[in-house]
Amino acid sequence: MSKLLAITHALILPMDDAHSMIDDGTVVIDGDRIVDLGPSREVLARLSAPPEQVVDAAGKALMPGFVDLHYHTALGKGWNDNLPLKEWLDDCWYPIVRALDADACYWAALLSYSDSIRSGVTTVNDMYRHVEALADAAADLGIRAVLSNDVADREFGLDTLDDARRLLETKQGAANGRVQIRVGVEWLPLGSHALLKGVRKLADEFDAGIHIHLNESPSEIELAKKRLGGLSPLEAAYEHGVLGEDCVAAHCIWLTDREIDMLARTGTHVSHNPVANAKLGNGVARVLDIISAGINVGLGHDCAECNNSRDMFQNMKFASLLQRATRTDADLMQPGQVLHMATRAGARALRLPIGEIAAGKKADLILIDLNSHMFTPLIPGNRDHLYSHLVFSAQGACVDSTMVDGRFIMQNRRLLTVDESEILAQANRHFQKIAAEIERGRERLGWVSSA
Ligand SMILES: [Zn+2]
């Protein structure tokens, strides 16, 4: 007996360049890596010994897990819901993230990641606070997590470059390499030239990537210009060398042609977050122009406080529909392109060997139950029909199983590594405590306005 795991008789969508589909396919996994895939009969014939574990996936589609490219752990969903970005940040986001302690962050991360795993996310690019606790939560759950602090200038009471350095020293490569650390940057109305310089220097010193918010709303750009001598957030990031192939820039909604050129020339990756951008009334990114300029664009949900769902299927549908609606063109953003954004583009942005089912890649995979209204009718062998259902019809509940590093962390919609009822109870308890603290008064806690 070998130590191999085989997932057999699945409808495989490898998300390769050719958008191929294997009708009755088998994937063989050795430890954390994919070692073979193809038509079941051929792959099973190639095996020199029976695999240790066989999972029969007849009636299910097998595809790479989603990479949620812009993510914040969240505890306060559905609270202060109808505010524009700046007021929402001041009245909801900053009060919460300033009141959090490490224990609250640990349970908030378990809540967030477990929800994401349920809708097929295998990697999160998460910027938050008390990140050591997030790394522990990711390790306990088994999800892949690229983590960063919420770094701003010291006067704003969020995280600092010292916090980011400590995190790089203690958690880089934790959980058998499933935890990676980047240098994160809050939005630039809370930043400065010195901060941006420091961010690039720290990222280079540790060969770590950068995760930053840029040009999300007109008011952000105006506020940042006042602090940055007239430069927009994106121009300031460019000026200080923060942009680059190791940088993921979230949002990038309000861009000039010159700013698109800056992203393209530096090889910066963009996280497009269509649902959160729409909910906060921030606008619709020029994502087709950004893609046309040769920039790699992945998809993110942002956070459950400004999206209210961590379901990547919703983000895929919105990504397509917003472009079609605003450009009055039903030909735009077809499902194959959107699926690649949610898998391969995110993997490329984070420089991880995931996002595609291919020999040598990490086994970060999801099984999708096709026996439901979401996938009916389905013409056998018709890839475009299945792609259409995945982007326009499906919801996260179609995900039957989620695997990271060759290990199932959800099977038959049951999380295998944690007690979900405990997570829900603890998250409720911590949020109510924080909400009560916030209600007891901003002044006593000494919050600084970001205006
Ligand atoms: Zn964000």
Tab-separated table of C-alpha atoms and ligand atoms in Angstrom:
chain	number	residue	atom	x	y	z
A	1	MET	CA	0.000	0.000	0.000
A	2	SER	CA	1.259	3.443	-0.921
A	3	LYS	CA	0.456	6.608	1.028
A	4	LEU	CA	-1.383	8.070	-1.932
A	5	LEU	CA	-4.877	9.546	-1.896
A	6	ALA	CA	-6.972	9.230	-5.058
A	7	ILE	CA	-10.117	11.236	-5.809
A	8	THR	CA	-11.822	9.140	-8.477
A	9	HIS	CA	-14.631	9.483	-11.054
A	10	ALA	CA	-14.964	13.256	-10.662
A	11	LEU	CA	-15.829	15.801	-13.325
A	12	ILE	CA	-12.504	17.644	-13.217
A	13	LEU	CA	-12.110	21.331	-14.043
A	14	PRO	CA	-8.328	21.824	-13.792
A	15	MET	CA	-8.511	25.596	-14.580
A	16	ASP	CA	-5.612	25.185	-17.009
A	17	ASP	CA	-4.845	27.492	-19.944
A	18	ALA	CA	-6.981	25.421	-22.307
A	19	HIS	CA	-9.983	25.416	-19.938
A	20	SER	CA	-10.036	21.645	-20.299
A	21	MET	CA	-12.566	19.362	-18.628
A	22	ILE	CA	-12.199	15.673	-17.788
A	23	ASP	CA	-15.572	13.914	-17.640
A	24	ASP	CA	-14.661	10.886	-15.527
A	25	GLY	CA	-11.373	11.925	-14.017
A	26	THR	CA	-9.056	10.942	-11.195
A	27	VAL	CA	-6.553	13.051	-9.271
A	28	VAL	CA	-3.767	11.376	-7.295
A	29	ILE	CA	-2.258	13.183	-4.312
A	30	ASP	CA	0.971	12.345	-2.500
A	31	GLY	CA	1.133	14.230	0.796
A	32	ASP	CA	0.384	17.865	0.001
A	33	ARG	CA	1.017	17.671	-3.771
A	34	ILE	CA	-0.904	16.565	-6.842
A	35	VAL	CA	1.125	13.871	-8.619
A	36	ASP	CA	-1.194	12.748	-11.419
A	37	LEU	CA	-4.518	13.534	-13.074
A	38	GLY	CA	-6.423	12.449	-16.153
A	39	PRO	CA	-9.207	10.106	-17.278
A	40	SER	CA	-9.883	7.633	-14.435
A	41	ARG	CA	-9.125	4.503	-16.457
A	42	GLU	CA	-5.703	5.812	-17.525
A	43	VAL	CA	-4.689	7.248	-14.138
A	44	LEU	CA	-5.753	4.148	-12.178
A	45	ALA	CA	-3.864	1.924	-14.659
A	46	ARG	CA	-0.713	3.982	-14.089
A	47	LEU	CA	-0.738	3.425	-10.303
A	48	SER	CA	1.908	0.916	-9.233
A	49	ALA	CA	0.088	0.152	-5.965
A	50	PRO	CA	-3.425	0.769	-4.652
A	51	PRO	CA	-3.760	4.171	-2.953
A	52	GLU	CA	-4.112	4.233	0.812
A	53	GLN	CA	-7.312	6.263	0.553
A	54	VAL	CA	-9.838	6.477	-2.279
A	55	VAL	CA	-12.628	9.061	-2.395
A	56	ASP	CA	-15.279	8.258	-4.985
A	57	ALA	CA	-16.421	11.642	-6.356
A	58	ALA	CA	-19.005	10.431	-8.886
A	59	GLY	CA	-21.648	13.144	-9.336
A	60	LYS	CA	-19.274	15.850	-8.176
A	61	ALA	CA	-17.057	18.415	-9.879
A	62	LEU	CA	-13.466	18.748	-8.694
A	63	MET	CA	-11.742	22.125	-9.103
A	64	PRO	CA	-9.069	24.235	-7.394
A	65	GLY	CA	-10.232	26.022	-4.238
A	66	PHE	CA	-10.865	29.750	-4.430
A	67	VAL	CA	-8.258	32.350	-3.478
A	68	ASP	CA	-9.972	35.234	-1.660
A	69	LEU	CA	-7.464	37.924	-2.573
A	70	HIS	CA	-8.651	40.769	-0.357
A	71	TYR	CA	-9.846	39.687	3.039
A	72	HIS	CA	-10.351	41.017	6.519
A	73	THR	CA	-11.373	38.742	9.337
A	74	ALA	CA	-14.645	40.169	10.648
A	75	LEU	CA	-16.805	40.039	13.731
A	76	GLY	CA	-19.399	42.809	13.199
A	77	LYS	CA	-21.484	41.738	10.201
A	78	GLY	CA	-24.760	43.608	9.725
A	79	TRP	CA	-23.870	46.435	12.121
A	80	ASN	CA	-23.955	50.051	10.847
A	81	ASP	CA	-24.841	48.800	7.405
A	82	ASN	CA	-25.988	51.853	5.461
A	83	LEU	CA	-23.070	54.252	5.646
A	84	PRO	CA	-20.659	55.495	2.977
A	85	LEU	CA	-17.029	54.343	3.261
A	86	LYS	CA	-15.521	57.096	5.396
A	87	GLU	CA	-18.416	57.240	7.892
A	88	TRP	CA	-18.574	53.447	7.958
A	89	LEU	CA	-14.862	53.236	8.758
A	90	ASP	CA	-15.152	55.846	11.508
A	91	ASP	CA	-18.377	54.546	13.059
A	92	CYS	CA	-18.009	50.807	12.540
A	93	TRP	CA	-14.660	49.433	11.384
A	94	TYR	CA	-12.143	51.452	13.419
A	95	PRO	CA	-14.089	51.267	16.693
A	96	ILE	CA	-14.290	47.483	16.332
A	97	VAL	CA	-10.677	46.871	15.335
A	98	ARG	CA	-9.403	49.183	18.091
A	99	ALA	CA	-11.474	47.404	20.732
A	100	LEU	CA	-10.381	43.879	19.763
A	101	ASP	CA	-8.050	41.809	21.890
A	102	ALA	CA	-6.146	38.727	20.746
A	103	ASP	CA	-8.776	36.317	22.048
A	104	ALA	CA	-11.552	38.119	20.158
A	105	CYS	CA	-9.413	38.074	16.994
A	106	TYR	CA	-8.794	34.340	17.331
A	107	TRP	CA	-12.529	33.595	17.465
A	108	ALA	CA	-13.299	36.182	14.757
A	109	ALA	CA	-10.777	34.454	12.487
A	110	LEU	CA	-12.223	31.009	13.215
A	111	LEU	CA	-15.684	32.405	12.423
A	112	SER	CA	-14.493	34.021	9.184
A	113	TYR	CA	-12.280	31.208	7.895
A	114	SER	CA	-14.797	28.466	8.705
A	115	ASP	CA	-17.449	30.395	6.765
A	116	SER	CA	-15.069	30.782	3.809
A	117	ILE	CA	-14.129	27.083	3.818
A	118	ARG	CA	-17.862	26.311	3.581
A	119	SER	CA	-18.027	28.164	0.260
A	120	GLY	CA	-14.865	26.643	-1.184
A	121	VAL	CA	-12.158	29.145	-0.229
A	122	THR	CA	-8.819	27.449	0.427
A	123	THR	CA	-6.607	30.584	0.674
A	124	VAL	CA	-7.305	33.953	2.290
A	125	ASN	CA	-5.194	37.106	1.933
A	126	ASP	CA	-6.179	38.560	5.305
A	127	MET	CA	-5.212	41.961	6.754
A	128	TYR	CA	-6.280	42.427	10.380
A	129	ARG	CA	-5.067	42.971	13.931
A	130	HIS	CA	-3.514	40.635	16.548
A	131	VAL	CA	-2.311	38.615	13.594
A	132	GLU	CA	-0.465	36.054	15.741
A	133	ALA	CA	-3.929	34.920	16.894
A	134	LEU	CA	-5.066	34.723	13.261
A	135	ALA	CA	-2.096	32.514	12.425
A	136	ASP	CA	-3.099	30.208	15.275
A	137	ALA	CA	-6.700	30.098	14.026
A	138	ALA	CA	-5.544	29.273	10.479
A	139	ALA	CA	-3.272	26.541	11.822
A	140	ASP	CA	-6.096	25.030	13.898
A	141	LEU	CA	-8.535	25.055	10.962
A	142	GLY	CA	-6.075	23.916	8.282
A	143	ILE	CA	-6.797	26.756	5.817
A	144	ARG	CA	-3.975	28.459	3.854
A	145	ALA	CA	-3.595	32.064	5.040
A	146	VAL	CA	-1.497	34.967	3.829
A	147	LEU	CA	-1.631	37.360	6.774
A	148	SER	CA	-0.702	40.975	7.393
A	149	ASN	CA	-1.135	43.648	10.040
A	150	ASP	CA	-3.387	46.680	9.613
A	151	VAL	CA	-0.481	49.155	9.546
A	152	ALA	CA	-1.027	52.929	9.732
A	153	ASP	CA	0.798	55.915	11.181
A	154	ARG	CA	1.225	55.489	14.938
A	155	GLU	CA	-1.155	58.330	15.877
A	156	PHE	CA	-4.190	56.399	14.591
A	157	GLY	CA	-3.989	53.598	17.146
A	158	LEU	CA	-3.934	50.691	14.701
A	159	ASP	CA	-0.891	48.473	13.975
A	160	THR	CA	2.610	49.789	13.329
A	161	LEU	CA	5.631	48.641	11.346
A	162	ASP	CA	7.025	47.295	14.630
A	163	ASP	CA	4.015	44.982	14.887
A	164	ALA	CA	4.574	43.891	11.276
A	165	ARG	CA	8.259	43.174	11.979
A	166	ARG	CA	7.424	41.098	15.053
A	167	LEU	CA	4.922	39.096	13.015
A	168	LEU	CA	7.458	38.448	10.258
A	169	GLU	CA	9.948	37.260	12.866
A	170	THR	CA	7.541	34.911	14.632
A	171	LYS	CA	4.964	33.561	12.184
A	172	GLN	CA	6.473	33.492	8.671
A	173	GLY	CA	6.048	29.937	7.359
A	174	ALA	CA	4.008	28.684	10.353
A	175	ALA	CA	1.695	25.648	10.032
A	176	ASN	CA	4.029	23.771	7.665
A	177	GLY	CA	4.256	26.821	5.409
A	178	ARG	CA	0.482	27.300	5.108
A	179	VAL	CA	0.826	30.648	6.923
A	180	GLN	CA	2.687	33.322	4.985
A	181	ILE	CA	3.229	36.854	6.232
A	182	ARG	CA	3.075	40.096	4.239
A	183	VAL	CA	3.339	43.741	5.196
A	184	GLY	CA	-0.183	45.199	5.211
A	185	VAL	CA	-1.175	48.844	4.804
A	186	GLU	CA	-4.468	50.425	5.904
A	187	TRP	CA	-5.841	53.108	3.598
A	188	LEU	CA	-3.589	56.094	3.060
A	189	PRO	CA	-5.621	58.822	4.779
A	190	LEU	CA	-3.940	57.171	7.797
A	191	GLY	CA	-0.512	56.939	6.096
A	192	SER	CA	2.447	59.129	5.198
A	193	HIS	CA	5.548	59.218	2.990
A	194	ALA	CA	7.621	57.860	5.863
A	195	LEU	CA	5.224	54.960	6.394
A	196	LEU	CA	5.288	53.959	2.717
A	197	LYS	CA	9.099	54.076	2.687
A	198	GLY	CA	9.167	51.890	5.779
A	199	VAL	CA	6.712	49.403	4.279
A	200	ARG	CA	8.892	48.779	1.227
A	201	LYS	CA	12.049	48.565	3.319
A	202	LEU	CA	10.538	46.016	5.701
A	203	ALA	CA	9.053	43.916	2.874
A	204	ASP	CA	12.456	43.804	1.138
A	205	GLU	CA	14.326	42.969	4.325
A	206	PHE	CA	12.185	39.841	4.850
A	207	ASP	CA	11.490	39.116	1.159
A	208	ALA	CA	7.793	39.344	2.089
A	209	GLY	CA	5.042	40.720	-0.114
A	210	ILE	CA	2.847	43.772	0.447
A	211	HIS	CA	-0.950	44.042	0.770
A	212	ILE	CA	-2.332	47.583	0.434
A	213	HIS	CA	-5.590	49.488	-0.129
A	214	LEU	CA	-5.468	51.964	-3.039
A	215	ASN	CA	-7.941	54.384	-4.636
A	216	GLU	CA	-11.153	52.919	-3.223
A	217	SER	CA	-13.231	56.104	-3.085
A	218	PRO	CA	-13.016	59.763	-4.147
A	219	SER	CA	-13.080	60.914	-0.509
A	220	GLU	CA	-10.150	58.598	0.339
A	221	ILE	CA	-8.159	60.074	-2.532
A	222	GLU	CA	-8.888	63.633	-1.404
A	223	LEU	CA	-8.009	62.904	2.250
A	224	ALA	CA	-4.797	61.129	1.238
A	225	LYS	CA	-3.756	63.967	-1.074
A	226	LYS	CA	-3.848	66.314	1.921
A	227	ARG	CA	-1.423	64.075	3.839
A	228	LEU	CA	0.750	63.157	0.861
A	229	GLY	CA	1.537	66.506	-0.729
A	230	GLY	CA	-1.033	66.213	-3.483
A	231	LEU	CA	-0.307	62.630	-4.502
A	232	SER	CA	-3.131	60.095	-4.785
A	233	PRO	CA	-2.720	56.863	-2.771
A	234	LEU	CA	-1.624	55.007	-5.906
A	235	GLU	CA	0.792	57.734	-6.991
A	236	ALA	CA	2.344	57.809	-3.503
A	237	ALA	CA	2.696	54.003	-3.476
A	238	TYR	CA	4.392	54.193	-6.870
A	239	GLU	CA	6.668	57.023	-5.762
A	240	HIS	CA	7.997	55.003	-2.814
A	241	GLY	CA	8.406	51.721	-4.718
A	242	VAL	CA	5.598	50.015	-2.801
A	243	LEU	CA	4.078	48.737	-6.060
A	244	GLY	CA	5.692	45.682	-7.630
A	245	GLU	CA	5.312	42.016	-8.472
A	246	ASP	CA	5.145	41.213	-4.753
A	247	CYS	CA	2.337	43.708	-4.112
A	248	VAL	CA	-1.429	43.097	-4.046
A	249	ALA	CA	-3.379	46.352	-4.334
A	250	ALA	CA	-7.009	46.134	-3.256
A	251	HIS	CA	-9.870	48.012	-4.932
A	252	CYS	CA	-8.187	50.375	-7.445
A	253	ILE	CA	-11.597	51.755	-8.448
A	254	TRP	CA	-10.877	55.410	-9.165
A	255	LEU	CA	-7.873	55.236	-11.493
A	256	THR	CA	-6.550	57.566	-14.152
A	257	ASP	CA	-4.980	56.063	-17.284
A	258	ARG	CA	-1.613	57.126	-15.871
A	259	GLU	CA	-2.279	55.180	-12.667
A	260	ILE	CA	-3.271	52.064	-14.647
A	261	ASP	CA	0.059	52.417	-16.430
A	262	MET	CA	1.868	52.578	-13.055
A	263	LEU	CA	0.233	49.312	-11.975
A	264	ALA	CA	1.090	47.653	-15.301
A	265	ARG	CA	4.708	48.820	-15.430
A	266	THR	CA	5.423	47.611	-11.901
A	267	GLY	CA	3.698	44.211	-12.316
A	268	THR	CA	1.399	44.965	-9.372
A	269	HIS	CA	-1.543	42.590	-8.845
A	270	VAL	CA	-5.048	43.925	-8.224
A	271	SER	CA	-7.795	42.475	-6.042
A	272	HIS	CA	-11.181	43.362	-7.510
A	273	ASN	CA	-13.892	43.382	-4.828
A	274	PRO	CA	-17.142	44.062	-6.680
A	275	VAL	CA	-19.720	43.243	-3.989
A	276	ALA	CA	-18.087	45.280	-1.202
A	277	ASN	CA	-17.415	48.156	-3.597
A	278	ALA	CA	-21.082	48.192	-4.613
A	279	LYS	CA	-22.449	47.871	-1.078
A	280	LEU	CA	-20.410	50.809	0.236
A	281	GLY	CA	-21.399	52.898	-2.788
A	282	ASN	CA	-17.774	53.234	-3.904
A	283	GLY	CA	-18.387	52.571	-7.589
A	284	VAL	CA	-17.409	50.000	-10.199
A	285	ALA	CA	-13.729	49.447	-10.933
A	286	ARG	CA	-12.458	49.829	-14.511
A	287	VAL	CA	-11.565	46.173	-14.314
A	288	LEU	CA	-11.685	45.498	-18.057
A	289	ASP	CA	-9.301	48.396	-18.694
A	290	ILE	CA	-7.040	47.120	-15.923
A	291	ILE	CA	-7.011	43.610	-17.427
A	292	SER	CA	-6.455	45.007	-20.939
A	293	ALA	CA	-3.336	46.760	-19.628
A	294	GLY	CA	-1.911	43.320	-18.807
A	295	ILE	CA	-2.454	43.550	-15.043
A	296	ASN	CA	-3.230	40.355	-13.123
A	297	VAL	CA	-6.632	40.716	-11.397
A	298	GLY	CA	-8.010	38.366	-8.743
A	299	LEU	CA	-11.199	38.526	-6.687
A	300	GLY	CA	-11.831	39.338	-3.046
A	301	HIS	CA	-14.844	39.649	-0.752
A	302	ASP	CA	-13.138	42.364	1.410
A	303	CYS	CA	-14.875	41.713	4.734
A	304	ALA	CA	-18.184	40.496	6.049
A	305	GLU	CA	-18.861	43.912	7.590
A	306	CYS	CA	-18.844	45.578	4.153
A	307	ASN	CA	-20.006	42.619	2.055
A	308	ASN	CA	-22.121	40.661	4.548
A	309	SER	CA	-21.196	37.398	2.819
A	310	ARG	CA	-17.946	35.517	2.356
A	311	ASP	CA	-19.389	33.533	-0.547
A	312	MET	CA	-16.980	33.775	-3.512
A	313	PHE	CA	-19.745	32.626	-5.872
A	314	GLN	CA	-21.509	35.953	-5.196
A	315	ASN	CA	-18.313	37.870	-5.939
A	316	MET	CA	-17.873	35.986	-9.218
A	317	LYS	CA	-21.441	36.739	-10.298
A	318	PHE	CA	-21.179	40.417	-9.351
A	319	ALA	CA	-17.830	40.766	-11.139
A	320	SER	CA	-19.480	39.761	-14.390
A	321	LEU	CA	-22.859	41.436	-13.930
A	322	LEU	CA	-21.552	44.868	-12.899
A	323	GLN	CA	-19.480	45.155	-16.082
A	324	ARG	CA	-22.368	43.981	-18.233
A	325	ALA	CA	-24.828	46.357	-16.563
A	326	THR	CA	-22.636	49.442	-16.646
A	327	ARG	CA	-21.331	48.834	-20.181
A	328	THR	CA	-24.635	47.481	-21.552
A	329	ASP	CA	-22.858	44.494	-23.076
A	330	ALA	CA	-23.871	40.878	-22.286
A	331	ASP	CA	-20.703	39.527	-23.880
A	332	LEU	CA	-18.383	40.830	-21.147
A	333	MET	CA	-16.697	38.897	-18.321
A	334	GLN	CA	-17.681	35.399	-19.333
A	335	PRO	CA	-17.645	32.598	-16.741
A	336	GLY	CA	-14.315	31.073	-17.809
A	337	GLN	CA	-12.539	34.389	-17.293
A	338	VAL	CA	-14.200	34.964	-13.924
A	339	LEU	CA	-13.360	31.446	-12.697
A	340	HIS	CA	-9.710	31.990	-13.600
A	341	MET	CA	-9.750	35.274	-11.657
A	342	ALA	CA	-11.099	33.513	-8.544
A	343	THR	CA	-8.505	30.733	-8.678
A	344	ARG	CA	-5.390	31.131	-10.844
A	345	ALA	CA	-5.102	34.916	-10.780
A	346	GLY	CA	-5.276	34.939	-6.981
A	347	ALA	CA	-2.643	32.202	-6.769
A	348	ARG	CA	-0.342	34.121	-9.104
A	349	ALA	CA	-0.841	37.338	-7.132
A	350	LEU	CA	0.238	35.607	-3.922
A	351	ARG	CA	3.041	33.691	-5.680
A	352	LEU	CA	1.724	30.340	-4.442
A	353	PRO	CA	1.773	26.966	-6.280
A	354	ILE	CA	-2.025	26.599	-6.132
A	355	GLY	CA	-5.062	27.685	-8.195
A	356	GLU	CA	-4.806	24.922	-10.792
A	357	ILE	CA	-5.085	21.138	-10.796
A	358	ALA	CA	-1.750	20.073	-12.279
A	359	ALA	CA	1.025	17.678	-11.292
A	360	GLY	CA	3.382	19.422	-8.882
A	361	LYS	CA	0.806	21.921	-7.575
A	362	LYS	CA	-0.388	21.871	-3.979
A	363	ALA	CA	-3.582	19.881	-3.442
A	364	ASP	CA	-5.896	22.771	-2.483
A	365	LEU	CA	-9.114	21.437	-3.988
A	366	ILE	CA	-12.894	21.546	-3.662
A	367	LEU	CA	-15.613	19.063	-4.536
A	368	ILE	CA	-18.905	20.494	-5.774
A	369	ASP	CA	-22.130	18.521	-5.524
A	370	LEU	CA	-23.785	18.649	-8.948
A	371	ASN	CA	-26.969	16.949	-7.770
A	372	SER	CA	-28.973	20.102	-7.018
A	373	HIS	CA	-31.211	22.742	-8.566
A	374	MET	CA	-28.134	24.951	-9.020
A	375	PHE	CA	-26.657	22.568	-11.596
A	376	THR	CA	-29.845	21.310	-13.271
A	377	PRO	CA	-30.173	20.962	-16.206
A	378	LEU	CA	-26.615	20.030	-17.125
A	379	ILE	CA	-25.654	18.750	-20.546
A	380	PRO	CA	-23.059	15.965	-20.080
A	381	GLY	CA	-19.657	16.915	-21.453
A	382	ASN	CA	-20.595	20.563	-21.939
A	383	ARG	CA	-17.988	22.637	-20.118
A	384	ASP	CA	-19.583	25.997	-20.853
A	385	HIS	CA	-22.881	24.863	-19.351
A	386	LEU	CA	-21.081	23.896	-16.127
A	387	TYR	CA	-19.022	27.124	-16.108
A	388	SER	CA	-22.241	29.123	-16.481
A	389	HIS	CA	-23.835	27.387	-13.495
A	390	LEU	CA	-20.728	27.928	-11.363
A	391	VAL	CA	-20.674	31.692	-11.968
A	392	PHE	CA	-24.326	32.632	-12.479
A	393	SER	CA	-26.344	30.031	-10.551
A	394	ALA	CA	-24.310	28.455	-7.764
A	395	GLN	CA	-24.002	29.467	-4.130
A	396	GLY	CA	-21.431	28.418	-1.561
A	397	ALA	CA	-23.699	25.656	-0.260
A	398	CYS	CA	-22.869	23.601	-3.376
A	399	VAL	CA	-19.379	22.947	-1.975
A	400	ASP	CA	-19.372	19.435	-0.527
A	401	SER	CA	-15.714	19.137	0.491
A	402	THR	CA	-12.698	21.410	0.890
A	403	MET	CA	-9.083	20.189	0.929
A	404	VAL	CA	-5.905	22.138	1.736
A	405	ASP	CA	-2.397	20.666	1.391
A	406	GLY	CA	-3.874	17.262	0.545
A	407	ARG	CA	-5.951	17.108	3.732
A	408	PHE	CA	-9.739	17.354	3.854
A	409	ILE	CA	-10.803	20.124	6.237
A	410	MET	CA	-14.494	19.841	5.269
A	411	GLN	CA	-16.241	16.721	4.025
A	412	ASN	CA	-19.968	16.286	3.338
A	413	ARG	CA	-20.303	19.934	4.518
A	414	ARG	CA	-18.948	19.086	7.959
A	415	LEU	CA	-15.812	20.835	9.188
A	416	LEU	CA	-13.374	18.200	10.405
A	417	THR	CA	-10.882	20.264	12.408
A	418	VAL	CA	-13.017	22.459	14.695
A	419	ASP	CA	-16.270	22.542	16.651
A	420	GLU	CA	-18.445	24.953	14.663
A	421	SER	CA	-21.103	25.446	17.347
A	422	GLU	CA	-18.361	26.553	19.758
A	423	ILE	CA	-17.078	29.029	17.142
A	424	LEU	CA	-20.535	30.561	16.643
A	425	ALA	CA	-21.121	30.879	20.386
A	426	GLN	CA	-17.702	32.428	21.073
A	427	ALA	CA	-18.007	34.873	18.139
A	428	ASN	CA	-21.402	36.034	19.382
A	429	ARG	CA	-20.064	36.486	22.901
A	430	HIS	CA	-17.023	38.490	21.767
A	431	PHE	CA	-18.996	40.717	19.392
A	432	GLN	CA	-21.590	41.571	22.017
A	433	LYS	CA	-18.831	42.476	24.455
A	434	ILE	CA	-17.131	44.740	21.891
A	435	ALA	CA	-20.395	46.346	20.769
A	436	ALA	CA	-21.226	47.139	24.394
A	437	GLU	CA	-17.777	48.669	24.918
A	438	ILE	CA	-18.184	50.820	21.812
A	439	GLU	CA	-21.626	51.968	22.942
A	440	ARG	CA	-20.185	52.931	26.343
A	441	GLY	CA	-18.397	55.777	24.706
A	442	ARG	CA	-15.768	56.701	22.158
A	443	GLU	CA	-14.202	59.305	24.402
A	444	ARG	CA	-13.265	56.983	27.247
A	445	LEU	CA	-11.495	54.626	24.811
A	446	GLY	CA	-9.595	57.576	23.347
A	447	TRP	CA	-10.279	56.824	19.684
A	448	VAL	CA	-8.686	59.255	17.273
A	449	SER	CA	-10.797	60.409	14.358
A	450	SER	CA	-9.299	59.502	10.996
A	451	ALA	CA	-10.517	62.779	9.423
B	1	ZN	ZN	-9.971	46.150	2.729
